Coordinates of C-alpha atoms and ligand atoms in Angstrom, one line a residue:
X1 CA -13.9 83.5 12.3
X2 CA -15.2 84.8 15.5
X3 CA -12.9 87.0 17.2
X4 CA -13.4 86.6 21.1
X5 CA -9.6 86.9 22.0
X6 CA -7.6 89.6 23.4
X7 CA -4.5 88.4 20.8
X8 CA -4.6 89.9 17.7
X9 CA -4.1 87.0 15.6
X10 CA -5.2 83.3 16.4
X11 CA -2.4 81.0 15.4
X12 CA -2.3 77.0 15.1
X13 CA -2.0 75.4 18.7
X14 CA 1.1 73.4 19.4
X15 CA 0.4 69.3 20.0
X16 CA 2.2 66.2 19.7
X17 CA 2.0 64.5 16.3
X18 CA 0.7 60.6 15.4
X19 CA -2.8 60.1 15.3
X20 CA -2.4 56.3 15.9
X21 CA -0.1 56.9 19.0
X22 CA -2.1 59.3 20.5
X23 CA -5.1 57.6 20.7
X24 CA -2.8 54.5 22.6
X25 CA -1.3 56.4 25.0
X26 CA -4.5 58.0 25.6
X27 CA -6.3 54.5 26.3
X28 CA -3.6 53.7 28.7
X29 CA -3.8 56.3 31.8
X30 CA -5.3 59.1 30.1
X31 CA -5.4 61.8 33.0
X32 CA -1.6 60.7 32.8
X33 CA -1.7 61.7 29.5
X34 CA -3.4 65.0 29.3
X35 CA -1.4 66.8 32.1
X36 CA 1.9 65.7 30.4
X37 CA 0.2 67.3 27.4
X38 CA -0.7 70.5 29.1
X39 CA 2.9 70.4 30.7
X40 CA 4.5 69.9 27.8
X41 CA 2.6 72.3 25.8
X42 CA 0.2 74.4 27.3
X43 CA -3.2 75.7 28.5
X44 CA -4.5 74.9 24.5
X45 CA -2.6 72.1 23.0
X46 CA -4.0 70.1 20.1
X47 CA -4.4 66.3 20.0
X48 CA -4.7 64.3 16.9
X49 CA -7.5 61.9 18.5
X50 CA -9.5 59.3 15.9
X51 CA -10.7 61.4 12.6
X52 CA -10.6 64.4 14.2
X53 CA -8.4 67.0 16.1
X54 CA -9.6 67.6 19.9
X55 CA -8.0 70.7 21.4
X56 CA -7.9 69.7 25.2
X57 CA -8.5 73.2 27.4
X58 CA -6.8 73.6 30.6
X59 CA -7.0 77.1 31.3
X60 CA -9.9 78.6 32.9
X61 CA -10.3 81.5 31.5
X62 CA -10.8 79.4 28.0
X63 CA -12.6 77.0 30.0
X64 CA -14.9 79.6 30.5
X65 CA -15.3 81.2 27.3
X66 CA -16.3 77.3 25.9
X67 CA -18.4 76.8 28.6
X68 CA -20.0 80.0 29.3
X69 CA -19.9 83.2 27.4
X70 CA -19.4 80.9 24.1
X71 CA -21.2 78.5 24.4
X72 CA -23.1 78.9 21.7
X73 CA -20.8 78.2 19.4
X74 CA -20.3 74.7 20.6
X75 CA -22.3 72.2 20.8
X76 CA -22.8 68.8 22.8
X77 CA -23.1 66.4 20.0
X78 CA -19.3 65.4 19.6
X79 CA -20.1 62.1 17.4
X80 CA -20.6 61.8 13.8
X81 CA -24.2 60.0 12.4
X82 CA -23.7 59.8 9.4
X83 CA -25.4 61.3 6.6
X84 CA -24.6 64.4 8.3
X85 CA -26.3 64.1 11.4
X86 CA -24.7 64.1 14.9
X87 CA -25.4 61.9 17.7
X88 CA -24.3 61.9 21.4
X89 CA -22.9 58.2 21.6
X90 CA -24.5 57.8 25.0
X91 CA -27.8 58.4 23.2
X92 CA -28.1 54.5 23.6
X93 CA -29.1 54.1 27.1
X94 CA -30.0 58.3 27.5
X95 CA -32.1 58.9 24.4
X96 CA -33.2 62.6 23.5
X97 CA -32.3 63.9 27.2
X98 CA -31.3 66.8 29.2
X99 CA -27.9 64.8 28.9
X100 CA -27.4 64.1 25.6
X101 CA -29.6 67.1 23.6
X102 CA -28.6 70.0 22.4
X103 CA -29.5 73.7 21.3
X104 CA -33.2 74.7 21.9
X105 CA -34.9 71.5 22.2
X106 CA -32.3 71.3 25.2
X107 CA -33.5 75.0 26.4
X108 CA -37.1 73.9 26.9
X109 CA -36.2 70.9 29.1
X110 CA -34.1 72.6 30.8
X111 CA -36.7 75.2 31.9
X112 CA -39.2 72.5 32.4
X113 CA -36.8 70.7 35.0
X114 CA -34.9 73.0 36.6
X115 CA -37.7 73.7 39.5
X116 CA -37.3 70.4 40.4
X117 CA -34.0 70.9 41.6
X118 CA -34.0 73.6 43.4
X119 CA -33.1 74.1 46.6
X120 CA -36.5 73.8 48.5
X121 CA -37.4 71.0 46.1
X122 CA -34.3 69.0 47.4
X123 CA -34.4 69.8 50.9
X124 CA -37.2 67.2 50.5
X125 CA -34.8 64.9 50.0
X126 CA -33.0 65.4 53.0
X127 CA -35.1 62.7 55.2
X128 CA -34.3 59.7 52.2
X129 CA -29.9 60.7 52.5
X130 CA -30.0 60.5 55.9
X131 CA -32.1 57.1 56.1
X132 CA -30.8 55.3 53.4
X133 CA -27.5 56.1 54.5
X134 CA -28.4 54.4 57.9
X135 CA -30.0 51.3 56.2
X136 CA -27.1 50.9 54.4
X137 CA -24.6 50.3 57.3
X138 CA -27.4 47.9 59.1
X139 CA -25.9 45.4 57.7
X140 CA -22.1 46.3 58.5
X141 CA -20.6 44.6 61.2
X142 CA -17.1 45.5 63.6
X143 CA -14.6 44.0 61.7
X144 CA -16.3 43.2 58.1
X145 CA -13.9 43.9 55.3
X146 CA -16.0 45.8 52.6
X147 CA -15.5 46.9 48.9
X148 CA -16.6 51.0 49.8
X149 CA -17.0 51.3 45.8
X150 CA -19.7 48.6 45.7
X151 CA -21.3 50.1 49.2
X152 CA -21.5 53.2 48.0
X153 CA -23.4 52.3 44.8
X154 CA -25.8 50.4 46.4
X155 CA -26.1 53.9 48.7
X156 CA -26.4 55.9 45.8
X157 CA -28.5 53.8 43.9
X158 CA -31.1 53.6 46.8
X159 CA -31.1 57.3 46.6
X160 CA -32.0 57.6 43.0
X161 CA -34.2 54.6 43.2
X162 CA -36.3 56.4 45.8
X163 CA -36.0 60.2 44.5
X164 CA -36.9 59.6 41.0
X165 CA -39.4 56.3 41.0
X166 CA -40.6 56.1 45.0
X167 CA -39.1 52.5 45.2
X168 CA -36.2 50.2 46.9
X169 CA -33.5 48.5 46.4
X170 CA -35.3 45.3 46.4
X171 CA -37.3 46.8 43.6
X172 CA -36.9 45.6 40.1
X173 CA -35.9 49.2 39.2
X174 CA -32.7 48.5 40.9
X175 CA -32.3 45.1 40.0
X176 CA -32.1 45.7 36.5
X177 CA -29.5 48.4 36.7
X178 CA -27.4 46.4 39.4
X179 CA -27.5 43.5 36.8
X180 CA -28.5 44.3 33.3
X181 CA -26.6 47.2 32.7
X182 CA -23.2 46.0 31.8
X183 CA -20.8 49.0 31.9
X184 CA -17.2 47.9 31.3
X185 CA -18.5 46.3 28.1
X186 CA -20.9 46.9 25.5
X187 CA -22.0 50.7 24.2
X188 CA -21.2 52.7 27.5
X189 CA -17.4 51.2 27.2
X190 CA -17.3 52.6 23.8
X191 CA -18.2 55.9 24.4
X192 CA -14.9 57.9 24.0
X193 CA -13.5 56.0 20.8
X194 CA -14.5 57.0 17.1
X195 CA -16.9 54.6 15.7
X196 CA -18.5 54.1 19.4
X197 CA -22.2 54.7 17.6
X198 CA -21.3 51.2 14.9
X199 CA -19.1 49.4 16.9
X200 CA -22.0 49.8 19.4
X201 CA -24.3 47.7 16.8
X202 CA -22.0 44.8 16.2
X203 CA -23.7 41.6 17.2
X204 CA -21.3 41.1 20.1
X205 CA -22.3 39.6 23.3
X206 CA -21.5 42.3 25.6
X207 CA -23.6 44.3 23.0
X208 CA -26.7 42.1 23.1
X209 CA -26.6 42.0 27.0
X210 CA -26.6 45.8 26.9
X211 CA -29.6 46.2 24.9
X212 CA -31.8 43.5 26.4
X213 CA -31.4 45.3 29.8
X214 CA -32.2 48.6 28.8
X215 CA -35.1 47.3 27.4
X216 CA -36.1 45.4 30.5
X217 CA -35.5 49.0 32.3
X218 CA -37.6 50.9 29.6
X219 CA -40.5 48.3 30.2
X220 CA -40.5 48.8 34.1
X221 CA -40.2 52.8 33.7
X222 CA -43.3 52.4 31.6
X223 CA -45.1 50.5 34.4
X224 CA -44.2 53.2 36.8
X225 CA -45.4 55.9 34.4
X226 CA -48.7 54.1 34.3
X227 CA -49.5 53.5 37.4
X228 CA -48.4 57.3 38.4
X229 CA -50.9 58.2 35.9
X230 CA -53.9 56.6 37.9
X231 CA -52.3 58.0 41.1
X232 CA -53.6 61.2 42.2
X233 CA -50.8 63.0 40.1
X234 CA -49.5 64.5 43.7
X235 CA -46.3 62.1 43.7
X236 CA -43.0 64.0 45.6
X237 CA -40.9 61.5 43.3
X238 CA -39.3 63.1 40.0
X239 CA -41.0 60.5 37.7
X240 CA -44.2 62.2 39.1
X241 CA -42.8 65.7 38.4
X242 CA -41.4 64.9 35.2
X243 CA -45.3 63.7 34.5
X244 CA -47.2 66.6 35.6
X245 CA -44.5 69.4 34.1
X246 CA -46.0 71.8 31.8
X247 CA -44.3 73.7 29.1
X248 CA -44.8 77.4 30.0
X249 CA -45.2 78.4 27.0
X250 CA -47.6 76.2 25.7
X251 CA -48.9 74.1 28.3
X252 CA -47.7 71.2 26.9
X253 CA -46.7 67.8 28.5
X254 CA -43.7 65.6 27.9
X255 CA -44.4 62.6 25.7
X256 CA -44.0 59.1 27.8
X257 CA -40.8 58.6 25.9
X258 CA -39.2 61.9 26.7
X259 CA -40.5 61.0 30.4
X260 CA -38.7 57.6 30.4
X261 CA -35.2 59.7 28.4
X262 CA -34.9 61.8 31.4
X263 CA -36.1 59.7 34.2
X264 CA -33.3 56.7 33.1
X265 CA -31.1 59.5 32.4
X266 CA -30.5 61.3 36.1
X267 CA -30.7 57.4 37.6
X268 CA -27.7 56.3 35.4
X269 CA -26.0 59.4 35.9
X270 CA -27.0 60.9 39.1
X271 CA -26.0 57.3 41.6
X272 CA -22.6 56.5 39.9
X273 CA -21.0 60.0 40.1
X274 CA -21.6 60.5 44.0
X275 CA -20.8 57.1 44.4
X276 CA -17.2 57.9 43.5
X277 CA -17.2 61.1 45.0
X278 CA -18.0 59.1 48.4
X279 CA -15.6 56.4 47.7
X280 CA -12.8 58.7 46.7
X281 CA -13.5 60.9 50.0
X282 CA -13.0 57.8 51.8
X283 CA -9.9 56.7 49.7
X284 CA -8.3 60.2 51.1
X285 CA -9.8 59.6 54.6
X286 CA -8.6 56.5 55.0
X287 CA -4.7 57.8 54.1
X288 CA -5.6 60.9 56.7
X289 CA -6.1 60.5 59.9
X290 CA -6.3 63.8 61.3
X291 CA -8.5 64.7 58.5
X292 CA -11.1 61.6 59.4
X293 CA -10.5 62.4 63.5
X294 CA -11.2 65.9 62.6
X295 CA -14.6 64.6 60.6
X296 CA -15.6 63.0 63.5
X297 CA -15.1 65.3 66.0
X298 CA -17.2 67.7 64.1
X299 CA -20.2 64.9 64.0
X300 CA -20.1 63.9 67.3
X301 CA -20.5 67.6 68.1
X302 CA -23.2 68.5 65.5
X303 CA -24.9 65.5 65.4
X304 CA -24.7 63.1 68.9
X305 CA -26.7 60.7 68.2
X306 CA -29.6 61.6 66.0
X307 CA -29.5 61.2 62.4
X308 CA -28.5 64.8 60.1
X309 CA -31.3 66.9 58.6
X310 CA -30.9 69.5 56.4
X311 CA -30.3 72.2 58.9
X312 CA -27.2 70.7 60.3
X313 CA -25.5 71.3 57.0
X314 CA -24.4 74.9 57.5
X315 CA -22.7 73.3 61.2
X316 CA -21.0 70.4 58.8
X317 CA -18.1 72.9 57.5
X318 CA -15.6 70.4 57.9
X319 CA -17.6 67.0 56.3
X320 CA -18.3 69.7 53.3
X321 CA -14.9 70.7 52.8
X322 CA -13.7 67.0 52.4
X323 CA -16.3 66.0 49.9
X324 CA -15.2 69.2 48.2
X325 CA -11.3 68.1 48.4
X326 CA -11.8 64.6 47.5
X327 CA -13.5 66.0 44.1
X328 CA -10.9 68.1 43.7
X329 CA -8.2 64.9 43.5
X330 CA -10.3 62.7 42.0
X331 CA -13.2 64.5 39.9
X332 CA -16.3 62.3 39.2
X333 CA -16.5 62.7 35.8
X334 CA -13.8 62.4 33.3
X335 CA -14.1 65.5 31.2
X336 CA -16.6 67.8 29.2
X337 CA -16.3 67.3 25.4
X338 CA -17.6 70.0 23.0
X339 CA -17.5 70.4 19.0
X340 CA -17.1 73.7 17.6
X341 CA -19.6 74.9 15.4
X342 CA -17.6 77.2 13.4
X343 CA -14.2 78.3 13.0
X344 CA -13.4 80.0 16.7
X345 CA -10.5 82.0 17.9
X346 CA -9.9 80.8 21.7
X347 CA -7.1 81.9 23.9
X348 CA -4.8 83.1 20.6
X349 CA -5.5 79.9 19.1
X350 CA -7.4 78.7 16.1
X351 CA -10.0 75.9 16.4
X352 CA -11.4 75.2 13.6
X353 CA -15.3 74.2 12.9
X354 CA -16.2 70.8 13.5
X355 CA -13.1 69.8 16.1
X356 CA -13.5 68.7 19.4
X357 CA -13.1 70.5 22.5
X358 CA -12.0 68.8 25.7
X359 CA -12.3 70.2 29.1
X360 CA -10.8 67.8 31.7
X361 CA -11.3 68.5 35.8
X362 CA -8.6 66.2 36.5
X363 CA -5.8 68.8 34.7
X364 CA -7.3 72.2 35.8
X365 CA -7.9 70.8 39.4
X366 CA -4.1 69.7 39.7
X367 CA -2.7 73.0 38.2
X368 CA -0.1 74.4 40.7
X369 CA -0.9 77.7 38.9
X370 CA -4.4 77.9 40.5
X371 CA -4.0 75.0 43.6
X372 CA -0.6 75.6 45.9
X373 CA 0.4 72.3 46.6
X374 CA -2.1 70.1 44.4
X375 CA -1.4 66.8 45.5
X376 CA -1.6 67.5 48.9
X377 CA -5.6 66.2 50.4
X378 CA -6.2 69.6 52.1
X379 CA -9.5 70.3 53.2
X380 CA -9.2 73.2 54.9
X381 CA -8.5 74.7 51.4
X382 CA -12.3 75.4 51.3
X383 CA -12.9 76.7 55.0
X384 CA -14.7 80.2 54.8
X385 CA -14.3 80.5 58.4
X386 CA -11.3 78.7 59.7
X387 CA -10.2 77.8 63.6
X388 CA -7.5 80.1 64.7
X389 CA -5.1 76.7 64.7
X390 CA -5.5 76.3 60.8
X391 CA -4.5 80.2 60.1
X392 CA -0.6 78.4 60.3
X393 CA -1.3 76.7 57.2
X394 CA -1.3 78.9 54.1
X395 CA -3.7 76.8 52.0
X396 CA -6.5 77.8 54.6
X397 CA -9.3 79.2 52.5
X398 CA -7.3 79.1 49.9
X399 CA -9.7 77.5 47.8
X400 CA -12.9 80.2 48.4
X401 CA -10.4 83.4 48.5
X402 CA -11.8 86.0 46.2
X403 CA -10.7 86.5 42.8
X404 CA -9.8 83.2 42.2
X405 CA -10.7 82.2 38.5
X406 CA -14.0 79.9 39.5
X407 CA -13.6 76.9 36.6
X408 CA -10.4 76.3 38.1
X409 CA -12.6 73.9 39.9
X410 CA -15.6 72.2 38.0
X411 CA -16.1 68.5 38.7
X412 CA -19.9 70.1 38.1
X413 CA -19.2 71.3 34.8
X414 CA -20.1 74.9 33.8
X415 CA -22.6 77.5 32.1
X416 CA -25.7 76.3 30.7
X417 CA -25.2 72.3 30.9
X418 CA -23.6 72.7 34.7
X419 CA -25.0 70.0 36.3
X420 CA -28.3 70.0 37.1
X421 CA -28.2 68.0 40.2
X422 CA -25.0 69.6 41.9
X423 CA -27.4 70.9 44.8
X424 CA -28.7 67.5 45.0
X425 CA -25.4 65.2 45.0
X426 CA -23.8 67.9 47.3
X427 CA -25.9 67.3 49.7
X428 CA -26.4 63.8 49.5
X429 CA -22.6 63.3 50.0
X430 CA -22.3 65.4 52.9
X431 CA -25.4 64.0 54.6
X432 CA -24.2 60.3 54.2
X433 CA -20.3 61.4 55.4
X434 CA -21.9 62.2 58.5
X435 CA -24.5 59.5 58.5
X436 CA -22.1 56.6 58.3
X437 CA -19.6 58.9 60.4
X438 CA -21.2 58.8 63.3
X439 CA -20.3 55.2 63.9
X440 CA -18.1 54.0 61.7
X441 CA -14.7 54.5 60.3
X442 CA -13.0 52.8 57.3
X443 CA -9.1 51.5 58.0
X444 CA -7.2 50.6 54.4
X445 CA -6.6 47.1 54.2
X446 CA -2.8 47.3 54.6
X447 CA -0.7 46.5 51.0
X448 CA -3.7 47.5 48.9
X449 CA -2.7 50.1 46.2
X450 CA -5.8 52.3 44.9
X451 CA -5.3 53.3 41.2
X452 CA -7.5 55.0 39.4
X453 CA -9.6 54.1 35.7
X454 CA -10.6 57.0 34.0
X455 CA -13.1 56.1 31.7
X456 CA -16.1 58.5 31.2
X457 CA -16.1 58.5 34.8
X458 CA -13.2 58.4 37.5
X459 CA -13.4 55.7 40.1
X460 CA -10.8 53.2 41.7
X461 CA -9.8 50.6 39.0
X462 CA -10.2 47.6 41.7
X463 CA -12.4 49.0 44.0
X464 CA -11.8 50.4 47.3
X465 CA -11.5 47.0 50.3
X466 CA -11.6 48.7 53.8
X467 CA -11.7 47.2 57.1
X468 CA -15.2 48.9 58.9
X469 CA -14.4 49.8 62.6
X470 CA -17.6 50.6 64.8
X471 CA -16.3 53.6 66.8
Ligands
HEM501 C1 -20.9 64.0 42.5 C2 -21.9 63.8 41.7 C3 -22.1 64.4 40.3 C4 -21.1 64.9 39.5 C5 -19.6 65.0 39.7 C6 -21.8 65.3 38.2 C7 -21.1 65.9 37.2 C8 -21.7 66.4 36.0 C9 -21.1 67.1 35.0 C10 -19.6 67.4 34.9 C11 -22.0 67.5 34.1 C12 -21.8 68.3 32.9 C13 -21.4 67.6 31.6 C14 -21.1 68.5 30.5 O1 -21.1 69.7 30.5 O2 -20.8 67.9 29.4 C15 -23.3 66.9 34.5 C16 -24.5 67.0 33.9 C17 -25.7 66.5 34.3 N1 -25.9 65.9 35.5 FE1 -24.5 65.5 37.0 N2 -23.1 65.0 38.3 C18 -23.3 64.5 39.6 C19 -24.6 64.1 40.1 C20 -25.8 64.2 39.4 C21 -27.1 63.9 40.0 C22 -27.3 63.4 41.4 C23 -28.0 64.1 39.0 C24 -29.5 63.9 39.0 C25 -30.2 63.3 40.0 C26 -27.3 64.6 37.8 C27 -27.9 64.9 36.6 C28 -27.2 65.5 35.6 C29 -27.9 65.9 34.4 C30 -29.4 65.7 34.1 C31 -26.9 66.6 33.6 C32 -27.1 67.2 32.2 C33 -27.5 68.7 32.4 C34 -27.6 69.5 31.2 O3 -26.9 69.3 30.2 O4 -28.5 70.4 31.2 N3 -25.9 64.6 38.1 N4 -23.1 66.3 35.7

């Protein structure tokens, strides 16, 4: 067993029992669920879940051992095969991807696509977040009662649309995903329970639909890759980058279908999480005034008129700080799952090979212990340099104090398989708070209740109807 704890001896952790009621109350409200866990039992508890045990992790020291200085001994693939071979469920619409690969096949792509996120890379971007965040209201009128989750997936899914494949909305890219990518039924709804990977090849309808869209998706990515190929190769688009990367060792390209993995990969994954993230921020907004005057105070100062650019970010403290806060509440993504590799000794506990590990913002990012107050929407929690009127309230930089354990907050994950595109989401949410910002604000439509379904991702279960107000 490998002996990473301070305790001297690793003992079994406590949990409730009833495999069958677990996973029930589970399917119910399951970020319900796991903090009365963690309440009840503590920062490792173990949860009899399906075949297996899954040790949910809620303290982030542990967090960090699993995610970070550990990591090896856990691995991504959390779903059994068969004939002894894993598979991430989402391998469906993914395939062999940054996503859903593991050990060093997973290394090597990570080094090959890396440099196309960084910063300089992204700040390219910058022009396309604050555009298509200005096309997108065109259409809004004074008075129009929108669904904010459906506008800010058509936002988000512009900016992926462009970023990775050069095209628009009106494209057949984005057609197909809008339409032929089921996600409350089929494969992707089947992800967390055992048996996703058969129950995902039963002849059902939902099933069927599924797979003849991602087919129609895989046969227009294959277009695109062809007709980059007779391009010029020069493409600022990631399905161009992805295209011309070379292995550095050996100079190697991708094949086309480890091109078309990772291309459909960061477009399913990289719209639908900052879609939430926007919608959420203006869930909290919309329940906080002085928050949302404060916003735009801080716009009309930065920005007037004009649209953002990237250099106006650094001025955008206080649009930063609620994108940060509303991930916080309401993290994007419902939780890192891990299976240990071997028998591992982790916070005085024993986990033994082959169980799952589950990491859930939601818990860790609600924990009283590391966020005073952690109901309360606070933004100026993550204020480095605060107005002298905010030094009154003592979560003030609360949030970015030193010392403070740094995976008590990871709606980006951690280690190795952070997200790859935090840069890029960051800024594309901050850029189109203060895009739509400058002229519109969002009332709640009165009577509405916003409750939340946790189900690989976080997002409101019915949508989020606002009144738009021109300002
Ligand atoms: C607010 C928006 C986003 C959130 C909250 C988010 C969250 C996450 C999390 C938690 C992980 C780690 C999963 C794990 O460790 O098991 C992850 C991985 C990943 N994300 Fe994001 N993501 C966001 C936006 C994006 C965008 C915009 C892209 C790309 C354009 C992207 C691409 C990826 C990829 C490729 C991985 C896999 C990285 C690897 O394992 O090496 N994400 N994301």
């Amino acid at each position: 067993m490998t002996q990473l704890s301070t305790r001297p001896l690793a003992t079994a952790a406590p949990g409730p029992t009833g495999r069958l009621r677990a996973l029930l109350t589970m399917s119910g409200d399951p970020m319900d669920y796991f903090t009365g866990l963690r309440d009840q039992y503590g920062p490792v508890v173990r949860v009899p879940l399906g075949m297996r045990d899954m040790f949910l992790v809620s303290d982030p020291e542990a967090v960090h051992e699993v995610l970070v200085t550990s990591h090896r001994h856990f691995t991504k693939a959390t779903m059994g095969a068969g004939r002894g071979t894993w598979e991430a469920p989402l391998s469906v619409i993914f395939g062999n991807s940054l996503i859903t690969s593991d050990g060093e096949f997973h290394r090597k792509q990570r080094r090959l696509i890396q440099p196309m996120f960084h910063h300089e890379r992204i700040a390219g971007y910058g022009r396309a977040f604050a555009e298509l965040s200005d096309d997108i209201q065109a259409g809004w009128k004074d008075g129009d009662r929108l669904d904010l989750s459906v506008e800010m997936t058509e936002l988000t899914l512009a900016v992926v649309a462009r970023t990775i494949f050069d095209v628009s909305l009106d494209s057949d890219v984005a057609q197909t995903v809008r339409t032929a990518i089921p996600r409350d039924e089929g494969p992707m709804r089947w992800d967390s329970l055992p048996f996703a990977r058969y129950l995902a090849k039963l002849p059902l309808p939902g099933n069927k639909r599924f797979f003849a869209g991602r087919d129609r998706l895989d046969a227009i990515v294959y277009r695109l890759m062809a007709e980059r190929r007779q391009g010029d190769g020069q493409g600022a688009d990631l399905l161009s980058m992805l295209l011309a990367a070379r292995d550095a060792d050996t100079g190697e390209p991708m094949d086309d279908r480890q091109v078309r993995d990772e291309a459909i990969s960061m477009l399913m994954v990289g719209h639908e999480t900052t879609a939430n993230a926007l919608t959420w921020s203006y869930h909290l907004l919309g329940n906080h005034p002085e928050a949302r005057e404060r916003m735009h105070e801080e716009i009309d100062e930065v920005l007037g008129d004009r649209l953002p650019t990237i250099a106006d970010l650094p001025r955008l403290t206080w649009t930063d700080a609620v994108f940060s806060e509303a991930m916080r509440l309401y993290p994007p993504i419902m939780g890192m799952a891990r299976r240990s590799l071997e028998d591992f000794e982790l916070h005085g506990y024993r986990i033994p090979k082959d169980s799952f590990v589950g990491i859930v913002p939601w818990v860790l990012h609600r924990d009283s212990q590391w966020w005073p107050q952690p109901e309360r929407f606070a933004p100026q929690r993550w204020l480095k340099d605060p107005r002298p009127a905010d030094a009154a309230d003592e979560l003030t930089g609360h949030a970015v104090a030193p010392g403070r354990p740094r995976l008590a907050y990871l709606p980006f994950g951690g280690g190795p398989r952070q997200c790859i595109g935090t840069a890029f989401a960051r800024m594309e949410g901050v850029m189109a708070l203060a895009t739509l910002g400058r002229d519109w604000e969002f009332e709640p439509v009165p009577g509405f209740t916003v409750d939340h379904l946790a189900r690989i991702t976080v997002r409101p279960r019915h949508g989020l109807p606002v009144t738009a107000r021109r300002r």
